[in-house]
JSON list of C-alpha atoms in Angstrom, two decimals:
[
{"chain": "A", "resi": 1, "resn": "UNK", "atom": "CA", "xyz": [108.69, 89.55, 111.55]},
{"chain": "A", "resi": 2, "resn": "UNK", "atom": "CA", "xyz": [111.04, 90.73, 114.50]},
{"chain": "A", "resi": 3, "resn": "UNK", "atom": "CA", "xyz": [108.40, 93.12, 115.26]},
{"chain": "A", "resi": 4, "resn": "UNK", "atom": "CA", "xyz": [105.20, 91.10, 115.02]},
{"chain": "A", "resi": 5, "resn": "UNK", "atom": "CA", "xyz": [107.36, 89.02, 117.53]},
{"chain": "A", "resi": 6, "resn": "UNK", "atom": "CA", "xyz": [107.56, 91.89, 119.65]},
{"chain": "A", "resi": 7, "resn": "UNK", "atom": "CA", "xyz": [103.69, 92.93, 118.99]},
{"chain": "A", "resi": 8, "resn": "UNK", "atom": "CA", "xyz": [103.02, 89.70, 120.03]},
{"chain": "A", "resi": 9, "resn": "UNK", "atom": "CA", "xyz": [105.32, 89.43, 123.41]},
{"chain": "A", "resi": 10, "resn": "UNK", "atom": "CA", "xyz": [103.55, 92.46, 124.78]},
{"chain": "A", "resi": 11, "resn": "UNK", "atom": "CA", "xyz": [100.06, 91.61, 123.78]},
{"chain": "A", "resi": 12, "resn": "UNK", "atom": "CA", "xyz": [99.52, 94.24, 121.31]},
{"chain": "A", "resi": 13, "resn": "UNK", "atom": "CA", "xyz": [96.82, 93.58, 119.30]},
{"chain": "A", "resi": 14, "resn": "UNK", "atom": "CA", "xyz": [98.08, 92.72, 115.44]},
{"chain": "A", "resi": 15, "resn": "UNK", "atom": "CA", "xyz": [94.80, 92.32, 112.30]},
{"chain": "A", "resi": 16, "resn": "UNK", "atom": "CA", "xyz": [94.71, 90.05, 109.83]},
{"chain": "A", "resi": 17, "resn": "UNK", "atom": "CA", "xyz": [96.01, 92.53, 108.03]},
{"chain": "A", "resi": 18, "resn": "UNK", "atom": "CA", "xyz": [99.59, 92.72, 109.73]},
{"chain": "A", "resi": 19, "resn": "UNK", "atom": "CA", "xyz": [99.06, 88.87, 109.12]},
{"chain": "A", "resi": 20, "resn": "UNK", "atom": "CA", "xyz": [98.53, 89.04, 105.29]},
{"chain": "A", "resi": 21, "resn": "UNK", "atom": "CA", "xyz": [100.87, 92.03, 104.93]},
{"chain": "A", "resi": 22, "resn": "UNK", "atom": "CA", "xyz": [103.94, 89.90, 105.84]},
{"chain": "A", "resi": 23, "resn": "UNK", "atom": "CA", "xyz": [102.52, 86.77, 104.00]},
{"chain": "A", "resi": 24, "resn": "UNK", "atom": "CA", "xyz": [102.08, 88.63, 100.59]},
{"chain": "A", "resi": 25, "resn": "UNK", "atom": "CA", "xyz": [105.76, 89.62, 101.16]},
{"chain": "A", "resi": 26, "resn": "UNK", "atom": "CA", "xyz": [107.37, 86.22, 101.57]},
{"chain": "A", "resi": 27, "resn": "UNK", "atom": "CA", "xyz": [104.88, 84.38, 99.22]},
{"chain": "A", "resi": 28, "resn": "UNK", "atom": "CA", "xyz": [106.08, 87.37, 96.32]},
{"chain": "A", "resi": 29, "resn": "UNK", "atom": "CA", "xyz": [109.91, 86.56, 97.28]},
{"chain": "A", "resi": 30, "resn": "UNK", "atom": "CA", "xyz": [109.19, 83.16, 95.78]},
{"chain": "A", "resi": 31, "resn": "UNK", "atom": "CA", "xyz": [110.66, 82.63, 92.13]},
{"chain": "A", "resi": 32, "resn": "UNK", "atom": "CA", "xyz": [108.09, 82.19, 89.76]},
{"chain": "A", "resi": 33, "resn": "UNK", "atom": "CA", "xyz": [110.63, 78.89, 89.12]},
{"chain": "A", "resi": 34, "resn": "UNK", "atom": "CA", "xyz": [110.52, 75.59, 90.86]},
{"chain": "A", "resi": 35, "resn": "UNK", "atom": "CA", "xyz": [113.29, 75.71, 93.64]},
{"chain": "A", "resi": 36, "resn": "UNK", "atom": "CA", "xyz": [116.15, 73.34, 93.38]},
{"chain": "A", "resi": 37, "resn": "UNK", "atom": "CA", "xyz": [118.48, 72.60, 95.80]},
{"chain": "A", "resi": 38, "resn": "UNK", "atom": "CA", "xyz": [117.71, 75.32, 97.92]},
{"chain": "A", "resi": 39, "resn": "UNK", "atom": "CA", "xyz": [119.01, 75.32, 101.71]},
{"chain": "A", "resi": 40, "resn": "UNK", "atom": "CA", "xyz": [116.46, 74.34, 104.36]},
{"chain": "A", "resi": 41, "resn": "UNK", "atom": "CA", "xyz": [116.50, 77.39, 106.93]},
{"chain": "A", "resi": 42, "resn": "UNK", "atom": "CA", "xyz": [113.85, 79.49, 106.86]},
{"chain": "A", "resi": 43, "resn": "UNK", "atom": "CA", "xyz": [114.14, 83.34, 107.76]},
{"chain": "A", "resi": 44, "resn": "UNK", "atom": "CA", "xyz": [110.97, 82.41, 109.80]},
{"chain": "A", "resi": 45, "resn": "UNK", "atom": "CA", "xyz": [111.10, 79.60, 112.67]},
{"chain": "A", "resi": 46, "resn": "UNK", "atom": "CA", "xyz": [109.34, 76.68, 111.30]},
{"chain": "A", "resi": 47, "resn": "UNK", "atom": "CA", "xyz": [105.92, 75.46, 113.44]},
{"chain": "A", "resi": 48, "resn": "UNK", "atom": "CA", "xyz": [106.53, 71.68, 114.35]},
{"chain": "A", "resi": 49, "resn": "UNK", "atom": "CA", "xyz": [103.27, 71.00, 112.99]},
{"chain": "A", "resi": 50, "resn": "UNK", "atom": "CA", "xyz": [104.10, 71.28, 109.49]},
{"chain": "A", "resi": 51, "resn": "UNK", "atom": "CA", "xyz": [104.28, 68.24, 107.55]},
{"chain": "A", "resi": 52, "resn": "UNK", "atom": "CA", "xyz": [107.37, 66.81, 105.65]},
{"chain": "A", "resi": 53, "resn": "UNK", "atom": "CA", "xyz": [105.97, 67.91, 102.25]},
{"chain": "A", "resi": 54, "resn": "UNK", "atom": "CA", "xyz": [105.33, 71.68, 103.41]},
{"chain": "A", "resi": 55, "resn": "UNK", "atom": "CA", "xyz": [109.03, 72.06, 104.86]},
{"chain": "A", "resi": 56, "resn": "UNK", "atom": "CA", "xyz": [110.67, 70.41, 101.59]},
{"chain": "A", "resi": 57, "resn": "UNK", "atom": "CA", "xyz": [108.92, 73.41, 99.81]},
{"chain": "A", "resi": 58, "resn": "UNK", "atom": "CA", "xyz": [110.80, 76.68, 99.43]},
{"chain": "A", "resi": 59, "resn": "UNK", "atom": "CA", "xyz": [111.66, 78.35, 102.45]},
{"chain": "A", "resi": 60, "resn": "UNK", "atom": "CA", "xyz": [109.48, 81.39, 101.88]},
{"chain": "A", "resi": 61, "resn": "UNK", "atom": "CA", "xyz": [106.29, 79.70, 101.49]},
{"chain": "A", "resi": 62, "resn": "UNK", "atom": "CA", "xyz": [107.03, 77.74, 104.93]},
{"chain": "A", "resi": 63, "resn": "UNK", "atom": "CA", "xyz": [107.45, 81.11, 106.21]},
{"chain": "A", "resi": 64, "resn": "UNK", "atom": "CA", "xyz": [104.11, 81.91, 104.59]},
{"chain": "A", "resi": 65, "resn": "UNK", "atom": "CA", "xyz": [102.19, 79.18, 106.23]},
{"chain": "A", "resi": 66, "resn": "UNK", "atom": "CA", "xyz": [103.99, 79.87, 109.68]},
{"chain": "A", "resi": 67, "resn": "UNK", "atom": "CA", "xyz": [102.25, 83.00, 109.57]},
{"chain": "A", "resi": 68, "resn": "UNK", "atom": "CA", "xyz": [99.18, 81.73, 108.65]},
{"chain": "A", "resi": 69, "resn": "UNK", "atom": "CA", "xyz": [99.35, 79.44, 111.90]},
{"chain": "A", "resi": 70, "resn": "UNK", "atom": "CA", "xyz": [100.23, 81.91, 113.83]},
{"chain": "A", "resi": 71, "resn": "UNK", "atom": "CA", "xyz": [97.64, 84.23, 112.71]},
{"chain": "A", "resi": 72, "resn": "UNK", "atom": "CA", "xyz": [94.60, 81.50, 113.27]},
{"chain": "A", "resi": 73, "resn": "UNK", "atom": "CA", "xyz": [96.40, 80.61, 116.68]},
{"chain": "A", "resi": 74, "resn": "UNK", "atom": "CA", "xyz": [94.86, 84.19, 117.67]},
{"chain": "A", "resi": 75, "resn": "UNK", "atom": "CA", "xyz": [91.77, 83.91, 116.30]},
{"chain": "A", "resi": 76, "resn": "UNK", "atom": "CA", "xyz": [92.23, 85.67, 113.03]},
{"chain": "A", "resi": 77, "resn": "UNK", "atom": "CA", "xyz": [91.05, 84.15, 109.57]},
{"chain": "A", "resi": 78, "resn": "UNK", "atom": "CA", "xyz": [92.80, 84.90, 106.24]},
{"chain": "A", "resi": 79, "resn": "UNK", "atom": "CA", "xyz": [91.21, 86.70, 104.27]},
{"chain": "A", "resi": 80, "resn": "UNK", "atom": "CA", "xyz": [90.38, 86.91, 100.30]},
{"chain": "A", "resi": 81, "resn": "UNK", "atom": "CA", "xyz": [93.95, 89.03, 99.91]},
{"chain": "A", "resi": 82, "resn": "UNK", "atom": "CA", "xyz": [95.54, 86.06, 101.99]},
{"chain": "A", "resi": 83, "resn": "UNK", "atom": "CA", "xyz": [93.79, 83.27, 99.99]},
{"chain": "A", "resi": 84, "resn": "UNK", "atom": "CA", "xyz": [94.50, 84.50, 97.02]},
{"chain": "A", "resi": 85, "resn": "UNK", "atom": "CA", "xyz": [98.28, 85.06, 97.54]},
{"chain": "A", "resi": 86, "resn": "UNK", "atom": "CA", "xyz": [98.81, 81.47, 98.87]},
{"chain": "A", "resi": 87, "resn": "UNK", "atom": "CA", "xyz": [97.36, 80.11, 95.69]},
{"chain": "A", "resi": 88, "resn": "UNK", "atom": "CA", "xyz": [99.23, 82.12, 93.17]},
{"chain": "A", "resi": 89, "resn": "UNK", "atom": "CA", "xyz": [102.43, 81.24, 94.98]},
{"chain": "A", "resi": 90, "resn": "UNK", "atom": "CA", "xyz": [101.65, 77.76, 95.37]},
{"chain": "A", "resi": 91, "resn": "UNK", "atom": "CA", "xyz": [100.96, 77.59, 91.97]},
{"chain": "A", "resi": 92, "resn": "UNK", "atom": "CA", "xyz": [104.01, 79.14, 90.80]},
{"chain": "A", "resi": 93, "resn": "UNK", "atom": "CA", "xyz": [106.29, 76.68, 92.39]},
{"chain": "A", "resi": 94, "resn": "UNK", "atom": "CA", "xyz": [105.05, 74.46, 89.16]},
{"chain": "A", "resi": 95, "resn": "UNK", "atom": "CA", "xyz": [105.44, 71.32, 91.83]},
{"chain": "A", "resi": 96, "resn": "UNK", "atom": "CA", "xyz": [102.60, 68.73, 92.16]},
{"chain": "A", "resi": 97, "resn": "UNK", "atom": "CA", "xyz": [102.61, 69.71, 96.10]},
{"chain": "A", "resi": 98, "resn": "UNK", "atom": "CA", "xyz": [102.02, 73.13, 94.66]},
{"chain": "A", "resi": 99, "resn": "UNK", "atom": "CA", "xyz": [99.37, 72.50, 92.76]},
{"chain": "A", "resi": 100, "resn": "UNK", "atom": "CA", "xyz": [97.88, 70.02, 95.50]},
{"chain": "A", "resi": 101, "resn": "UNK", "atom": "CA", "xyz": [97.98, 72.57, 98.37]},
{"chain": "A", "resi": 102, "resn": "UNK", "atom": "CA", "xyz": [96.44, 75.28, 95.82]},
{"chain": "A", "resi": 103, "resn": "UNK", "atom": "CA", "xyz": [93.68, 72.61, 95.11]},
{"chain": "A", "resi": 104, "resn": "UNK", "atom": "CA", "xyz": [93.39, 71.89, 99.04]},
{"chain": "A", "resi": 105, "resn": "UNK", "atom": "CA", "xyz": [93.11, 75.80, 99.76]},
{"chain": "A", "resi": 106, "resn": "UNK", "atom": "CA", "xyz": [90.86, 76.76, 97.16]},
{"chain": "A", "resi": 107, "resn": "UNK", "atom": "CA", "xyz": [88.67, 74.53, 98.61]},
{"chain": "A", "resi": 108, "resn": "UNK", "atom": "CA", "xyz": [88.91, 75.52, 101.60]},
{"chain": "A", "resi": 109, "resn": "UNK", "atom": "CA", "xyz": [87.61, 79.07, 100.80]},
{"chain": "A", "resi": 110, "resn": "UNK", "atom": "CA", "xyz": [84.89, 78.40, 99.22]},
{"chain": "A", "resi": 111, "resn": "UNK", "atom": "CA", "xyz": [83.59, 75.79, 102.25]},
{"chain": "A", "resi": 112, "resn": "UNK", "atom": "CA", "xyz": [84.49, 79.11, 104.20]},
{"chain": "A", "resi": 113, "resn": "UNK", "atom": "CA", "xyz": [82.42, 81.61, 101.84]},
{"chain": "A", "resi": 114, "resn": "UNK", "atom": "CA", "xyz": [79.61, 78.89, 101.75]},
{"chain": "A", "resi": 115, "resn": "UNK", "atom": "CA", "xyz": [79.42, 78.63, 105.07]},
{"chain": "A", "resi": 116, "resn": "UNK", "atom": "CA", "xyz": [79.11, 82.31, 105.51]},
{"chain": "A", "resi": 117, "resn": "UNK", "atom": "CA", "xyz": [76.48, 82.54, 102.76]},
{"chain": "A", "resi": 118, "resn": "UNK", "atom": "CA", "xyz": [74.38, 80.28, 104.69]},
{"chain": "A", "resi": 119, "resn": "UNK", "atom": "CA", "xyz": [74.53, 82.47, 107.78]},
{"chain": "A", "resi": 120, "resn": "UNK", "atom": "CA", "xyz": [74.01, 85.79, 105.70]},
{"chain": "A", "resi": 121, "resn": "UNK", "atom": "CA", "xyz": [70.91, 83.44, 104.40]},
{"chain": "A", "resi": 122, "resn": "UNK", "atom": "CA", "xyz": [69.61, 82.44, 107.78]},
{"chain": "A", "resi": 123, "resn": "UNK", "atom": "CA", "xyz": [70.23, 86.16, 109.45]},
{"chain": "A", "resi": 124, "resn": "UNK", "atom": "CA", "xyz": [67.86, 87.61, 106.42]},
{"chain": "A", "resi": 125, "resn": "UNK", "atom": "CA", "xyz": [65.26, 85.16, 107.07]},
{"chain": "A", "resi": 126, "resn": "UNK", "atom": "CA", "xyz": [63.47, 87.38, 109.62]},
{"chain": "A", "resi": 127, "resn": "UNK", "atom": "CA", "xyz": [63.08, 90.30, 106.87]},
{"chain": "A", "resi": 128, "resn": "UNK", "atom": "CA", "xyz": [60.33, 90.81, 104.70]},
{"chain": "A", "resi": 129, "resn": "UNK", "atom": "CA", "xyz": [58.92, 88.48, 102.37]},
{"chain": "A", "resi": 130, "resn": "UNK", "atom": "CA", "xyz": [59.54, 90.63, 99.41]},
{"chain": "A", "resi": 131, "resn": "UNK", "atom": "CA", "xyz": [63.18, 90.95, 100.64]},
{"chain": "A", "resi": 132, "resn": "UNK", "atom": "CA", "xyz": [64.02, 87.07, 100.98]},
{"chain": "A", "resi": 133, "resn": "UNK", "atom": "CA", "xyz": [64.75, 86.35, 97.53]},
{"chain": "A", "resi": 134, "resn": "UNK", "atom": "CA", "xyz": [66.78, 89.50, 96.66]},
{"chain": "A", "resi": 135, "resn": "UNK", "atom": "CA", "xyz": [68.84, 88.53, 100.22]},
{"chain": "A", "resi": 136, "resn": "UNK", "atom": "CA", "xyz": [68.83, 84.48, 99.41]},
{"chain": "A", "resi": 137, "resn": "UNK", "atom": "CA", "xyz": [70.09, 85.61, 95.91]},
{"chain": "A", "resi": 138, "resn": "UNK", "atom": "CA", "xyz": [73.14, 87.87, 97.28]},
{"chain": "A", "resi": 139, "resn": "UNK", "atom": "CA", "xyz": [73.78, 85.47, 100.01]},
{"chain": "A", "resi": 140, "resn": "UNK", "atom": "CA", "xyz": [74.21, 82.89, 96.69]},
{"chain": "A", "resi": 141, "resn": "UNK", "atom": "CA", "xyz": [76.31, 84.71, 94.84]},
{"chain": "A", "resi": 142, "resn": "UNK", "atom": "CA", "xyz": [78.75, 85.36, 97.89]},
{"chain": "A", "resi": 143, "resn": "UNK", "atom": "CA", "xyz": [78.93, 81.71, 98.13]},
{"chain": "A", "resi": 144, "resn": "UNK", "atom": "CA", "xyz": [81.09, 81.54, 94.80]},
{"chain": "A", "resi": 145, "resn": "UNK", "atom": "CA", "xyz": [84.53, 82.39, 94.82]},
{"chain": "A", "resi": 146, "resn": "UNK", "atom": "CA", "xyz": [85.75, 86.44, 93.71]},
{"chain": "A", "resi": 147, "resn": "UNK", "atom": "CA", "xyz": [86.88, 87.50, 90.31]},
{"chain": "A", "resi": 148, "resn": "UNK", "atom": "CA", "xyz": [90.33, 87.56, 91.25]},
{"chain": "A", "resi": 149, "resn": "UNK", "atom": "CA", "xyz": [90.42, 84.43, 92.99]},
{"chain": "A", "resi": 150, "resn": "UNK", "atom": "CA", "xyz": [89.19, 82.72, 89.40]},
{"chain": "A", "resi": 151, "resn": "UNK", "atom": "CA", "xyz": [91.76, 84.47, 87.69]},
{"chain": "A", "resi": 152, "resn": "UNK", "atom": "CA", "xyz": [94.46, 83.45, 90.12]},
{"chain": "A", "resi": 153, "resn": "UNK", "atom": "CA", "xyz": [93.41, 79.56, 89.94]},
{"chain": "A", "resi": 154, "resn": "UNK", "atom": "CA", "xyz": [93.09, 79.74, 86.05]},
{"chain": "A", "resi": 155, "resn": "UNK", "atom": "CA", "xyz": [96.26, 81.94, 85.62]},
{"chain": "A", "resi": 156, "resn": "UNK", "atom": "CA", "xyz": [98.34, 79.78, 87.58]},
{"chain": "A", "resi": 157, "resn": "UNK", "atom": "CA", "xyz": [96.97, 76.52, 85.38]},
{"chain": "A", "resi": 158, "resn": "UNK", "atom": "CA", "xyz": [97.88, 78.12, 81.97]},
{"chain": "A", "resi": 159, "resn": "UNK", "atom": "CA", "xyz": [100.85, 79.17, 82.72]},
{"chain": "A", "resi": 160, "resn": "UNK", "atom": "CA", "xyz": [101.70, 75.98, 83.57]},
{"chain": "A", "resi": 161, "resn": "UNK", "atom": "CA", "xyz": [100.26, 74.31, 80.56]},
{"chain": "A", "resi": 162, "resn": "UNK", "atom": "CA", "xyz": [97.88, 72.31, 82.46]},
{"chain": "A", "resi": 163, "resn": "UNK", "atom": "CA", "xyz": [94.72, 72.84, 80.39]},
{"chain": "A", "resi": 164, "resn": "UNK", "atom": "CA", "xyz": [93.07, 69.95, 81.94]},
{"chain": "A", "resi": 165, "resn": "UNK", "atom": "CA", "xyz": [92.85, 71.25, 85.70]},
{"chain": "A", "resi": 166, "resn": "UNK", "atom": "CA", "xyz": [92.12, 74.77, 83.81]},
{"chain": "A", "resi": 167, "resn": "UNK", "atom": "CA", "xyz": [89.19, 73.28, 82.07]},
{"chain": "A", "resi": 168, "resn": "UNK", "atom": "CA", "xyz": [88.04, 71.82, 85.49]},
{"chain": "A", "resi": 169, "resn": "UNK", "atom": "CA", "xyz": [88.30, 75.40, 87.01]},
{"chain": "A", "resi": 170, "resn": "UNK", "atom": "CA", "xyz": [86.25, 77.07, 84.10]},
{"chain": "A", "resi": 171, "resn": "UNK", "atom": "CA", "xyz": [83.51, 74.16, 84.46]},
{"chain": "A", "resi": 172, "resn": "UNK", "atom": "CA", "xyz": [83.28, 74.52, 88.09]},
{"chain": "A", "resi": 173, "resn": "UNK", "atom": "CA", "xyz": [82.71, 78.44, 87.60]},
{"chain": "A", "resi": 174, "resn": "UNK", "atom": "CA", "xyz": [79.69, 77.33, 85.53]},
{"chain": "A", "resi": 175, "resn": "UNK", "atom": "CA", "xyz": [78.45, 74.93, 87.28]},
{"chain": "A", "resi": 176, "resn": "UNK", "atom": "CA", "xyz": [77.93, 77.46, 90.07]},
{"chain": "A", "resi": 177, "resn": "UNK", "atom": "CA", "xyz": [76.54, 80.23, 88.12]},
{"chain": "A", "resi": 178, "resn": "UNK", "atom": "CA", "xyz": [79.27, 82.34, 88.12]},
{"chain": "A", "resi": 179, "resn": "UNK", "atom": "CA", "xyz": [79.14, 85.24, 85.55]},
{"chain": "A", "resi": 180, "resn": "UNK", "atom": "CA", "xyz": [82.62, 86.47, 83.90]},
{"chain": "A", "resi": 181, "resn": "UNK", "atom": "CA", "xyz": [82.51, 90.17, 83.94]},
{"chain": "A", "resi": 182, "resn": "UNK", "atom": "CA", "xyz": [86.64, 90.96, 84.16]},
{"chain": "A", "resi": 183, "resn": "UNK", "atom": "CA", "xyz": [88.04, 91.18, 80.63]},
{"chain": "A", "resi": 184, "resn": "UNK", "atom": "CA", "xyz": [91.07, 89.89, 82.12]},
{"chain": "A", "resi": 185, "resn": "UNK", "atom": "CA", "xyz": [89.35, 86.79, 83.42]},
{"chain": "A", "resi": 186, "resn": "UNK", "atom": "CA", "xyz": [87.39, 86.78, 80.19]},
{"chain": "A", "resi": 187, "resn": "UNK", "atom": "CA", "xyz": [90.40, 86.28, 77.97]},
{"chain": "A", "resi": 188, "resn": "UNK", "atom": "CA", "xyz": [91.83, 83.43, 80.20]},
{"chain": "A", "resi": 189, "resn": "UNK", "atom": "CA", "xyz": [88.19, 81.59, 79.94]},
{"chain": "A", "resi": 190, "resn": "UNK", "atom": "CA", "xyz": [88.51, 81.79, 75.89]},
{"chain": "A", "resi": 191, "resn": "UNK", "atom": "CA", "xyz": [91.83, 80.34, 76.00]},
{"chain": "A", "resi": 192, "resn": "UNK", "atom": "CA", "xyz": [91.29, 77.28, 78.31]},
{"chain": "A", "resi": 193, "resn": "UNK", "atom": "CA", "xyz": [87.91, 77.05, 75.80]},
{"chain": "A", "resi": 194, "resn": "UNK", "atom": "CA", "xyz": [89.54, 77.36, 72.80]},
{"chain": "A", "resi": 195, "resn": "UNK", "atom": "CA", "xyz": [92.46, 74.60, 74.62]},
{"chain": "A", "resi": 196, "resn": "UNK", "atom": "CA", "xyz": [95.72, 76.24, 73.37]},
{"chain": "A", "resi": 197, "resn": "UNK", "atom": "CA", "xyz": [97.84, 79.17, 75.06]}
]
């Protein structure tokens, strides 16, 4: 962090990947236990525009979303890697703000792939005819969330027992034609089916 801080002083140029790389690092600090009692400092300085809820959360993740901040402050978007480490870690802290920012973000990637589906759509339109529906198609499918990002969302729910919102997450992969090819992925789909860990 003391050298982003530096990269950033002298106007050095740091990627989204910088960015992520020092997320995924605090985010996989964070017990996979809800934190009680722990002390509110944060190894990272804590943007004044987080709300209450996000500082009362362990200090790690508020690192995490300082980052983020920072990162879209330059113009930088989080990407897949990003998304999917928030989620897992939110998910982990087994809190209902945990579980509500993990809602919050997952939807927030998929406006974000849905939106860029659209433009992939739109910047195909001026190709063949023959080529629109194979580029419509694949500008469809990139609408719907990864593999790994399912996994992540259903993963977190089971572990917590919550075979409701699971249930939710396996309809909503239907609903948008999504086709389970991990086995991984596979075996978490039969077991929010089936209802039982």
């Amino acid at each position: 962090v003391q050298l982003l801080d530096e990269m950033e002083a002298k106007r050095i140029p740091a990627t989204e990947v910088i960015y992520t790389s020092l997320i995924q690092g605090f985010l996989s600090a964070i017990p996979s236990t809800p934190l009680a009692g722990a002390p509110p400092a944060s190894p990272v300085a804590v943007a004044s525009s987080l709300d209450a809820a996000s500082r009362a959360q362990h200090p790690y993740m508020v690192a995490a979303l300082t980052l983020k901040q920072r990162m879209e402050k330059r113009g930088l978007r989080l990407n897949r890697v990003g998304y999917n480490a928030f989620l897992s870690a939110a998910l982990a802290l087994q809190s209902d703000w945990g579980t509500e920012f993990a809602l919050r973000l997952f939807a927030t990637m998929q406006r974000e792939r849905a939106a860029l589906a659209k433009a992939a759509s739109l910047s195909s339109s001026s190709s063949s005819s023959e080529d629109d529906d194979d580029s419509a198609a694949a500008a469809s499918s990139r609408g719907s969330a990864p593999s790994d990002t399912w996994y992540v969302l259903l993963d977190g729910f089971v572990r917590m027992g919550d075979f409701g919102r699971a249930d939710a997450v396996v309809q909503e992969m239907q609903r948008q034609g999504f086709e389970v090819r991990n086995r991984g992925l596979q075996r978490l789909v039969s077991q929010v089916v089936r209802g039982r860990p």
